[in-house]
Short mmCIF file of C-alpha atoms in Angstrom, two decimals:
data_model
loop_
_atom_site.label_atom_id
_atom_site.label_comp_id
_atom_site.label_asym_id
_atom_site.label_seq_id
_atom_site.Cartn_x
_atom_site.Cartn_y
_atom_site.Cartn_z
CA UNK A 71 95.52 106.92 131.36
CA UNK A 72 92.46 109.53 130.87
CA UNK A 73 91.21 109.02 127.69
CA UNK A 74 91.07 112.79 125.34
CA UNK A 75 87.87 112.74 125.86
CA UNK A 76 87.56 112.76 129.87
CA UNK A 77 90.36 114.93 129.77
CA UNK A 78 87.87 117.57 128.03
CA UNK A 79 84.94 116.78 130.76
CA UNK A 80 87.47 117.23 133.45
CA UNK A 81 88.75 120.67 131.83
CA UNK A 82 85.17 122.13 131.31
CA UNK A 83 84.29 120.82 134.89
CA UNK A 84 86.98 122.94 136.32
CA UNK A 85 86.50 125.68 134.04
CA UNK A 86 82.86 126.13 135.55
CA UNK A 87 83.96 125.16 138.98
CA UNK A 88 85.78 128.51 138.78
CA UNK A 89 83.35 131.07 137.00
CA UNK A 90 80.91 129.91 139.87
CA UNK A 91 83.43 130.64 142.92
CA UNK A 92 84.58 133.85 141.03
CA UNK A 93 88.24 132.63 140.55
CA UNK A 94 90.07 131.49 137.82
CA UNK A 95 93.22 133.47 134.92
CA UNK A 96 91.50 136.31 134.82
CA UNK A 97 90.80 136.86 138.88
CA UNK A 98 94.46 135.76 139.58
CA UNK A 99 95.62 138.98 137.90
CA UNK A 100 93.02 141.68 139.06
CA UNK A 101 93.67 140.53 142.21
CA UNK A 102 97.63 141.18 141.98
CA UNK A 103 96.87 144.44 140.43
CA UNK A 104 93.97 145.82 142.12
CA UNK A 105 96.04 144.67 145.78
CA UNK A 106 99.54 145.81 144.43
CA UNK A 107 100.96 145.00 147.78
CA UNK A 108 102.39 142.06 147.31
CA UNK A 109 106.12 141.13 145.91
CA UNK A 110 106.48 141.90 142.13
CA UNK A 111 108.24 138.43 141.83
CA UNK A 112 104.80 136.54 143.14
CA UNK A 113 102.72 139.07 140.45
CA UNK A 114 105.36 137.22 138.06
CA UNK A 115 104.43 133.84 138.63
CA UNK A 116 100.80 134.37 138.56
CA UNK A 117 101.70 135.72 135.21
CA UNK A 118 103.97 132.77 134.45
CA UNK A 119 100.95 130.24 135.57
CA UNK A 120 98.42 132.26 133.37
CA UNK A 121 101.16 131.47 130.07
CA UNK A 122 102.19 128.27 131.09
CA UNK A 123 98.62 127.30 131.38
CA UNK A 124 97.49 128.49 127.80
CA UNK A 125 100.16 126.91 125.71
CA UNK A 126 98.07 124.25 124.73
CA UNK A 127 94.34 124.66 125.27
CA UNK A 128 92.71 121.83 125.18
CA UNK A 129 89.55 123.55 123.84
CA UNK A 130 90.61 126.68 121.82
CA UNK A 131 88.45 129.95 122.29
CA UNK A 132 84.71 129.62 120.97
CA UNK A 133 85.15 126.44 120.80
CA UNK A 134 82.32 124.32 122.57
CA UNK A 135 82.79 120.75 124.07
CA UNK A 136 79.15 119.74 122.93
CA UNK A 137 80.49 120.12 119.54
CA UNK A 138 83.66 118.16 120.37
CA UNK A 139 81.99 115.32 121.71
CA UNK A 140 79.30 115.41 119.16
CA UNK A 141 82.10 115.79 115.95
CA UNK A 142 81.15 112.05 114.85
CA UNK A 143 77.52 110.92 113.90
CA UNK A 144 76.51 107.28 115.79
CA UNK A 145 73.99 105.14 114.58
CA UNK A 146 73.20 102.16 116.51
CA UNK A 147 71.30 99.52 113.85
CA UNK A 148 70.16 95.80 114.32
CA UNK A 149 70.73 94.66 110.34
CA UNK A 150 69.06 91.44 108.73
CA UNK A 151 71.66 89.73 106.62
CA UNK A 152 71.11 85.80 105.06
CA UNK A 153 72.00 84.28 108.36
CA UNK A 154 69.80 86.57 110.97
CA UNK A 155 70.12 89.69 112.64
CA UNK A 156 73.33 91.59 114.11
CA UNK A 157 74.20 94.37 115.72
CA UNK A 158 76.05 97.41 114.05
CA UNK A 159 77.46 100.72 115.24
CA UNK A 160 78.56 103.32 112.41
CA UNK A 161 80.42 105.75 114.32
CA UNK A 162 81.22 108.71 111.83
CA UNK A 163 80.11 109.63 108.39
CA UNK A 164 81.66 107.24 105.67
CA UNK A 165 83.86 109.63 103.11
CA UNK A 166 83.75 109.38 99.44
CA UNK A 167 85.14 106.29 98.31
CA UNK A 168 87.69 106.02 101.50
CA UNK A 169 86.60 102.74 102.97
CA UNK A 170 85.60 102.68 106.32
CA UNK A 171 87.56 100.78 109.29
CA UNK A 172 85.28 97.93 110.24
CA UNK A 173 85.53 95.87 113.51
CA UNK A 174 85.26 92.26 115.18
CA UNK A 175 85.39 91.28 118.32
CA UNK A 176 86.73 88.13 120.08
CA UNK A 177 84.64 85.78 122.42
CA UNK A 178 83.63 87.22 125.86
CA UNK A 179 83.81 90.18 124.72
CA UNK A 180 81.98 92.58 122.51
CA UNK A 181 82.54 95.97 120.36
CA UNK A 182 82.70 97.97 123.63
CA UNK A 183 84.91 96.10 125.47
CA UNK A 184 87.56 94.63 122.90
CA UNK A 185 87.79 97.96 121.49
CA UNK A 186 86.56 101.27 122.99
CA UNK A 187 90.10 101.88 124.83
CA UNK A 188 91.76 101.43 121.69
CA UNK A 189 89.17 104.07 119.66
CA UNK A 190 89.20 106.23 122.93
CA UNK A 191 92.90 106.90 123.19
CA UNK A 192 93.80 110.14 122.37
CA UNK A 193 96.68 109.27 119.38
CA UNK A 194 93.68 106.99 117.82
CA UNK A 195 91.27 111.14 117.40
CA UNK A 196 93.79 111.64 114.22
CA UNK A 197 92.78 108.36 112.30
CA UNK A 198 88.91 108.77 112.76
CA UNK A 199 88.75 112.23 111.87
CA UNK A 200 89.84 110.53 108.52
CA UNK A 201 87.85 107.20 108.58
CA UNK A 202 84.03 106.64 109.73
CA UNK A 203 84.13 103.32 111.86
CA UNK A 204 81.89 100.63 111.66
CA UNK A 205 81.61 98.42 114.92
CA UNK A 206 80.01 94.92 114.15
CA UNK A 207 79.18 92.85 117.16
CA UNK A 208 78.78 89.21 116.93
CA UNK A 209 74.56 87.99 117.18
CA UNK A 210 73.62 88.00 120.77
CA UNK A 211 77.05 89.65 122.32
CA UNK A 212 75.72 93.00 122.11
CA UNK A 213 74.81 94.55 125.60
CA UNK A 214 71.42 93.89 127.01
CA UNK A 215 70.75 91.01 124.24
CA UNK A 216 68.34 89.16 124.59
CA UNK A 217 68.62 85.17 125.22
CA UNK A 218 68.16 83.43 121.95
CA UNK A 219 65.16 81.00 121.90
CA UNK A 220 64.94 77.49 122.30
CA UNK A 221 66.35 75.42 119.48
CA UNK A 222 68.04 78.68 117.39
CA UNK A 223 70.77 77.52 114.97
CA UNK A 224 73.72 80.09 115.88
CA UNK A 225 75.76 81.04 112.53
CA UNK A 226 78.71 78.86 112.07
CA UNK A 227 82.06 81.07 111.68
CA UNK A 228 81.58 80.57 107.78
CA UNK A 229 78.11 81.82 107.86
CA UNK A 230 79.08 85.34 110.32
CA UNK A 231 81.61 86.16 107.38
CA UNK A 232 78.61 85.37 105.19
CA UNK A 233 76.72 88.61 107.10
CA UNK A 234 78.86 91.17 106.13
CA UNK A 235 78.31 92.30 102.76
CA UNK A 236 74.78 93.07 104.04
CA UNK A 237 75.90 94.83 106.77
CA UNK A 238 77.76 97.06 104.09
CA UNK A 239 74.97 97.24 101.95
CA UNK A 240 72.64 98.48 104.38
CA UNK A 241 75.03 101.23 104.94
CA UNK A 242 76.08 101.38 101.42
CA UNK A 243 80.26 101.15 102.07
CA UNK A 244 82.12 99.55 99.16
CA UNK A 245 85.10 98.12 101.09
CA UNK A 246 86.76 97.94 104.67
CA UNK A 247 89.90 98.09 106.30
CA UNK A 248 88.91 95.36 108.79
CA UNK A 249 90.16 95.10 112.61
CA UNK A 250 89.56 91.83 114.45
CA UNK A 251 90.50 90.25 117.32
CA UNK A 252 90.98 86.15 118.05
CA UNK A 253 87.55 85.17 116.52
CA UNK A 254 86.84 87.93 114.93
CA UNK A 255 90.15 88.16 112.96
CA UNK A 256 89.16 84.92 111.28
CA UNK A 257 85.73 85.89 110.67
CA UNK A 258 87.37 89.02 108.84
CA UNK A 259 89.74 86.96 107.56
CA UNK A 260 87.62 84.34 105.82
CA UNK A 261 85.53 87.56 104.66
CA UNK A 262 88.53 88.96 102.99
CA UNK A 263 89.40 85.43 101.30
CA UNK A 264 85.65 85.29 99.89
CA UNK A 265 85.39 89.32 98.72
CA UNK A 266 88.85 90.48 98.26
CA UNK A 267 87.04 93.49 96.12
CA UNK A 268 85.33 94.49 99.44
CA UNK A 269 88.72 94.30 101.58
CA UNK A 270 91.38 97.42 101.13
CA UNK A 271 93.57 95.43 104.41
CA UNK A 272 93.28 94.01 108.09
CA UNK A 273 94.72 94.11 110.96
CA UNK A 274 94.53 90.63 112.44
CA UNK A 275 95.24 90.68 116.41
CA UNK A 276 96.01 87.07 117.80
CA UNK A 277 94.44 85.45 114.57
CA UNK A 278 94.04 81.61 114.38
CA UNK A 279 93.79 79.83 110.81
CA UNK A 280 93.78 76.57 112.16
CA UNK A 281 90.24 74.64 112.64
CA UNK A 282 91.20 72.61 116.26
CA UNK A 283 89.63 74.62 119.07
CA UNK A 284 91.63 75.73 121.97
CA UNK A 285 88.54 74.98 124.08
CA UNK A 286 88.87 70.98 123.36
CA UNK A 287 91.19 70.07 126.33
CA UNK A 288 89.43 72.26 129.18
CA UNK A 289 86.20 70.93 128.01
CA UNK A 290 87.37 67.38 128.76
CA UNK A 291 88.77 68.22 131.88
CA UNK A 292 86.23 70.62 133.33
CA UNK A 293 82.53 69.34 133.93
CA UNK A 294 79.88 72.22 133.56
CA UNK A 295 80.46 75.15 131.23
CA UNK A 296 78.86 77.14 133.19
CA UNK A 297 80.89 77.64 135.53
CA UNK A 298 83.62 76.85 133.48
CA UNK A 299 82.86 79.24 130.90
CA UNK A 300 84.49 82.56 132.51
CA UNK A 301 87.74 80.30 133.01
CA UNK A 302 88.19 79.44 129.57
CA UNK A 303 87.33 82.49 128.48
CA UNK A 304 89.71 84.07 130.12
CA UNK A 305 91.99 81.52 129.34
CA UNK A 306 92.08 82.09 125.84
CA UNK A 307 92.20 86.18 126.39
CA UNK A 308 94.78 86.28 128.58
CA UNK A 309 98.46 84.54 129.16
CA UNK A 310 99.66 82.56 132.29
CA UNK A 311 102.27 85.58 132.83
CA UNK A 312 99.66 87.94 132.24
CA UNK A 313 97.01 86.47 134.40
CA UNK A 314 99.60 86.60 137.49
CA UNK A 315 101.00 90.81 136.68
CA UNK A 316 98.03 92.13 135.67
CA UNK A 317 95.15 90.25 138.20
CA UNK A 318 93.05 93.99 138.48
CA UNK A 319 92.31 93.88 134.19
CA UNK A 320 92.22 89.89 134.03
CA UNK A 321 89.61 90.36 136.99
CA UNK A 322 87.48 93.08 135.33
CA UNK A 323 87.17 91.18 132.26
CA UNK A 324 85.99 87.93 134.49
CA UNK A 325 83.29 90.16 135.73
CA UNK A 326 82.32 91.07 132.50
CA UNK A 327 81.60 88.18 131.47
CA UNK A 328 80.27 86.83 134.34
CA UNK A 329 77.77 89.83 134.86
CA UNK A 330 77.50 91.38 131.87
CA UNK A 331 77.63 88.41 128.82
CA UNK A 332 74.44 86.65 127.93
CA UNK A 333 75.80 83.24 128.72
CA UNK A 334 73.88 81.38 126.98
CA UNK A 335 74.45 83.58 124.19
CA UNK A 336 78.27 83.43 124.75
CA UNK A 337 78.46 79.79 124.53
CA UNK A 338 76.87 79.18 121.25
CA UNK A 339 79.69 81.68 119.91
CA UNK A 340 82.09 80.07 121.47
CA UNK A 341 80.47 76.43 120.03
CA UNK A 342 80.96 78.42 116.48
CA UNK A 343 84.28 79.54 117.46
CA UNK A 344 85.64 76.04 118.33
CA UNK A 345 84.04 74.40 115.74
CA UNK A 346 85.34 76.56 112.64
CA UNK A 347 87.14 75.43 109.85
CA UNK A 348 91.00 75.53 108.89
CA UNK A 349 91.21 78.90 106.81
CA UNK A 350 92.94 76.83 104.03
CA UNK A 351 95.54 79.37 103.44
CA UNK A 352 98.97 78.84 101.85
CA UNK A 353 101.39 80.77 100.92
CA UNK A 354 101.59 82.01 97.57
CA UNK A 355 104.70 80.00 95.35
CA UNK A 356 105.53 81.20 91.91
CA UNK A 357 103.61 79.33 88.91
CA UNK A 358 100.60 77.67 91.16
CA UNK A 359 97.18 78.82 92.25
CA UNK A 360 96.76 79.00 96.01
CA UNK A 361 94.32 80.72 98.49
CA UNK A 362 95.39 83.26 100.01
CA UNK A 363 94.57 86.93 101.17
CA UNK A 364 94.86 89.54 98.04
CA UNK A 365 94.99 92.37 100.50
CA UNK A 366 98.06 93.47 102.84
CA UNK A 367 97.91 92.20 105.98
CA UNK A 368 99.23 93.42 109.94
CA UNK A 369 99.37 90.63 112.57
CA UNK A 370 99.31 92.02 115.94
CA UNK A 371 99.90 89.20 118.84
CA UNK A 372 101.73 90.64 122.44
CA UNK A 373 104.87 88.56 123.38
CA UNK A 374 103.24 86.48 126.27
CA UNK A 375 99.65 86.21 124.11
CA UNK A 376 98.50 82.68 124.06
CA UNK A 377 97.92 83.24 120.86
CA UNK A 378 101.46 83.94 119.76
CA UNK A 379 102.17 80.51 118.19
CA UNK A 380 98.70 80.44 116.24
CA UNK A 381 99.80 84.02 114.57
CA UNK A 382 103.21 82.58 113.36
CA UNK A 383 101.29 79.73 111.68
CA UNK A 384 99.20 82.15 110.14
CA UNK A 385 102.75 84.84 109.12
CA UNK A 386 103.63 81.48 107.42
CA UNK A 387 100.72 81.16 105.21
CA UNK A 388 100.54 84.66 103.43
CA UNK A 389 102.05 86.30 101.10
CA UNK A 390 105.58 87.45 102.72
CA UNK A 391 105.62 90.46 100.09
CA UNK A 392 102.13 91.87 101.91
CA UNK A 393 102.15 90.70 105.47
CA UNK A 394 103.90 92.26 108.71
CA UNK A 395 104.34 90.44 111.69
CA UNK A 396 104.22 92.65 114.92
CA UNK A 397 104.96 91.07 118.26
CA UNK A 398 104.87 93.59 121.20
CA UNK A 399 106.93 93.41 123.98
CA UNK A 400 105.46 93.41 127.71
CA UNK A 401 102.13 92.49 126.28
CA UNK A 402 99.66 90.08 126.44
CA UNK A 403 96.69 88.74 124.90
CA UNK A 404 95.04 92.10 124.54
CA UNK A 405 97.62 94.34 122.64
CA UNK A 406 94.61 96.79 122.32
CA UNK A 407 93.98 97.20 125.86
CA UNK A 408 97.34 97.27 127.46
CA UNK A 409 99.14 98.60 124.58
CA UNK A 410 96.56 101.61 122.82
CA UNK A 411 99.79 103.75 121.92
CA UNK A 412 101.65 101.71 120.21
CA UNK A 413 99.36 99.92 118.33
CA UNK A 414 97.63 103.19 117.55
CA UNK A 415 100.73 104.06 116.11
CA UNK A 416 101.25 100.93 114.16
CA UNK A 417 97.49 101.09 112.45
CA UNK A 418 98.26 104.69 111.12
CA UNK A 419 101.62 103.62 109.48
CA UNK A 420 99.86 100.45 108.08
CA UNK A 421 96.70 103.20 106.82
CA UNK A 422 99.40 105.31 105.36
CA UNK A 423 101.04 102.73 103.61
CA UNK A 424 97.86 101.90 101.76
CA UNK A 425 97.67 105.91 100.54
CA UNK A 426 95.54 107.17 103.14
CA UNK A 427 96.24 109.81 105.59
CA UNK A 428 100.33 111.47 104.38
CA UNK A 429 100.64 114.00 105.82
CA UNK A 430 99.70 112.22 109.81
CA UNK A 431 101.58 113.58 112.61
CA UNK A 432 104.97 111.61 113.86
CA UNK A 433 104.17 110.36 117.29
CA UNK A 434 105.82 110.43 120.48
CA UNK A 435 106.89 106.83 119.42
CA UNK A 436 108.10 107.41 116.37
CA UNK A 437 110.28 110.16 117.38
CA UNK A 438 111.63 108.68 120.10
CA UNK A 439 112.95 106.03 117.42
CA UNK A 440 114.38 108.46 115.07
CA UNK A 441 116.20 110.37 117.61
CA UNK A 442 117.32 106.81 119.02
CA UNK A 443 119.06 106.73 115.63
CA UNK A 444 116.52 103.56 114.42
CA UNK A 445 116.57 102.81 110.04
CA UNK A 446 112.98 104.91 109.72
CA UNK A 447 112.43 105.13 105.82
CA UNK A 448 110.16 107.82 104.88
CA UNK A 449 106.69 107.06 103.32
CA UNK A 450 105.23 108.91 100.18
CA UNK A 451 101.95 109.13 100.83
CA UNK A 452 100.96 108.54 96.83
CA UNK A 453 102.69 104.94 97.24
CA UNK A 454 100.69 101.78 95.64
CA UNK A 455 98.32 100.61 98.11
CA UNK A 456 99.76 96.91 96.79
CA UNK A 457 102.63 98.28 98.57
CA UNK A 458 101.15 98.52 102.32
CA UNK A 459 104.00 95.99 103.49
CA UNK A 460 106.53 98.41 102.65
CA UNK A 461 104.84 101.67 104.46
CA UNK A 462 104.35 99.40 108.05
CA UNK A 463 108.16 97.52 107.43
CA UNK A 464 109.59 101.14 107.30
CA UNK A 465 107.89 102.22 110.16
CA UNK A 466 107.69 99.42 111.93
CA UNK A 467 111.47 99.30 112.63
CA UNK A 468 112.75 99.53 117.05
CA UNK A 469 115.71 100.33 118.34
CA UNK A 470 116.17 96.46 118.77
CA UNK A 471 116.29 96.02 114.43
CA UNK A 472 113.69 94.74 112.48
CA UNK A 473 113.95 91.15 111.88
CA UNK A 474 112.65 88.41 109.49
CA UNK A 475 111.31 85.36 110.35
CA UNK A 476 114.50 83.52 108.94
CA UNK A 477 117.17 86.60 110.04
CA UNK A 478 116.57 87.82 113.70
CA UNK A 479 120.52 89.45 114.46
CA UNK A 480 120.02 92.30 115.80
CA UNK A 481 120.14 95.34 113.90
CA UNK A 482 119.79 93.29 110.65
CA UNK A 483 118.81 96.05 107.91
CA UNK A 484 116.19 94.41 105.41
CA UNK A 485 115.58 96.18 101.65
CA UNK A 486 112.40 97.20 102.18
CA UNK A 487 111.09 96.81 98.91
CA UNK A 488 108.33 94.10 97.23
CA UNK A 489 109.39 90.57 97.42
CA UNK A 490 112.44 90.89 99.36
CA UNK A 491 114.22 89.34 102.71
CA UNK A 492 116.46 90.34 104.38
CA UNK A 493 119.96 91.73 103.40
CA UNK A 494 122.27 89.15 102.05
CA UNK A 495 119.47 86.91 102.19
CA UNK A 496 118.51 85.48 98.39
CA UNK A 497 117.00 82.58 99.13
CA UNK A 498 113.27 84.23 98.41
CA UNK A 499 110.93 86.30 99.64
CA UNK A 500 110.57 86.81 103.81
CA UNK A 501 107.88 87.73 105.69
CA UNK A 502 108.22 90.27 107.99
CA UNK A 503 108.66 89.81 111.76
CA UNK A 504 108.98 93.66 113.92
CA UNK A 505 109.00 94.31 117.73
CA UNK A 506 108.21 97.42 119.69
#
């Protein structure tokens, strides 16, 4: 699908494609009026065309497309922090005290890639006219970076988490709502668990709190990571199912990496990646101290992800009265790629449930639920951001029913309220578990 933007190019294209050859609206009716030989019903359906194609302008009158495209600020920095340099993109202006939506990205991959059709899609225009967006892309995955030299210590996972607060004092943001994806949802993650004052929530696609690499097997069975490498990269992006439906995407990512990656770059972040630490998480139990994230949580992970059972393991570690489970259906390991819409949709529901944004648009999704006759519980906008579990539960809900880990009938209603499970459930509190 055209992204909003090339949907603009295309339109101003074809608007001066037609001023040059003298055609266009206007011409279409001089010429039926200026001939006045032909049938009155034709003149009619120029006339019809002419309404039909001004409903909905997708540039209204005096407005430019320069100015469209140009609506957001980008600054493109390299920023020194206590463990080296990285690269940052601040797309946007940051607002006030709003934080700002920060990204990371997963291995083989880098800001552009894991998430420009995700920021590009058209549904996505509403939430960054609200939010400036900070894009932070691992040291040395950056395009055109340069090989690291001989002997460099790359950052351990602990130490890239460790980066951050400089990378938001050099811009001078006070907290996030952090975005990650497979490595970079733990990086955020362990982030979050060392400056909870610096973290407003994340969404954590395919997120992996365990410390045992999913690289240890292959590397056993597969002599030379060079050419290994794109295979286990791959591997861990994509599903078995996926790698057999979808071969054009699963092959355009291999030739990313292949052409594009720094490989030598790529596989000390994938040495970092595979040698992290378990995220020592556990779920919070009345009357004892545990660690755990402060800050509400989303986890994102398609239905055929290979990442699926790492996510669960993580759902079971937080705080059921601030964490959402989402599991897509017909999706993979890149929810973000092959899924823009309805993720899109689920990030603005999680945003509004934290106070932000009340008065955002229903989408397409979303009604299509409510006239399906789906439990939708309305969100007011002033609602605790403690509370963000409630805003994405409400709005989180299918067709199918929303389900708890512990309840999955279908069509099971669940009080969606702080520290509750689902109905006739009193055994405790429940994390949530949603499909769409």
């Amino acid at each position: 699908m055209r992204t909003c933007r090339q949907q603009l190019h295309t339109n101003r294209a074809a608007e001066q494609d037609s001023a040059k050859a003298g055609k266009g609206v206007s011409w279409k009716f001089r010429k039926s009026k200026e001939e006045g030989a032909g049938d009155s019903r034709d003149m009619s359906r120029e006339m019809q065309d002419v309404d039909l194609a001004e409903v909905k302008p997708l540039v209204e009158k005096g407005e430019s497309i320069t100015g469209l495209l140009q609506e957001f600020d980008v600054q493109e920095q390299d920023i020194e922090t206590l463990h080296g340099s990285v690269h940052v993109t601040l797309c946007g202006t940051p607002k006030g005290n709003r934080p700002v939506i920060l990204t990371y990205h997963d291995i083989g991959m880098n800001h552009k890639t894991c998430y420009n059709p995700l920021f590009n899609y058209e549904d996505m225009q509403e939430i960054t006219q609200h939010f400036a967006v900070c894009h932070v892309d691992a040291p040395g995955q950056q395009d055109g970076a340069a090989s690291f030299p001989a002997g460099y210590m790359y950052p351990s996972m602990d130490q890239l988490a460790e980066m951050l607060p400089g990378v938001l004092q050099q811009f001078g943001l006070k907290s996030i709502i952090g975005m990650g994806t497979g490595a970079g949802a733990y990086i955020l993650t362990r982030f979050a668990l060392n400056n909870p004052e610096m973290v407003e929530g994340l969404v954590l696609i395919n997120v992996n709190p365990c410390a045992e690499g999913w690289m240890d097997w292959a590397a056993s069975k597969i002599s030379g990571w060079t050419q290994a490498l794109p295979d286990m990269v791959v591997s861990h992006l994509f599903g078995k199912e996926e790698m057999h439906n979808n071969v054009e995407v699963v092959h355009t990512y291999r030739q990313h990496i292949v052409n594009d990656m720094n490989p030598g770059n790529l596989h000390l972040f994938i040495n970092a990646y595979n040698s992290r630490r378990d995220l020592e998480i556990e779920r919070p139990m009345p009357g004892t101290h545990t660690v755990t994230l402060q800050c509400p949580a989303l986890l994102v992970v398609g239905d055929s992800s290979p990442a699926v059972d790492a996510v669960v393991e993580c759902n079971s570690k937080l705080d059921p009265t601030k964490t959402t489970l989402l599991k897509m259906a017909d999706c993979g390991g890149l929810p973000q790629i092959s899924q823009p819409a309805k993720l899109a949709e689920a990030f603005k529901y999680f945003v509004q449930g934290m106070g932000y944004m009340p008065s955002a648009s229903m989408t397409r999704l979303m009604r299509s639920r409510t006239a399906s006759g789906s439990s939708v519980t309305s969100l007011d906008g002033t609602r605790s951001r403690s509370h963000t579990s409630e805003g994405t539960r409400s709005r989180s809900h299918t067709s199918e029913g929303t389900r708890s880990r512990s309840h999955t009938s279908e069509g099971a209603h669940l009080d969606i309220t702080p520290n509750s499970g689902a109905a006739g459930n009193s055994t405790g509190p429940k994390s949530m578990e949603v499909s769409c």
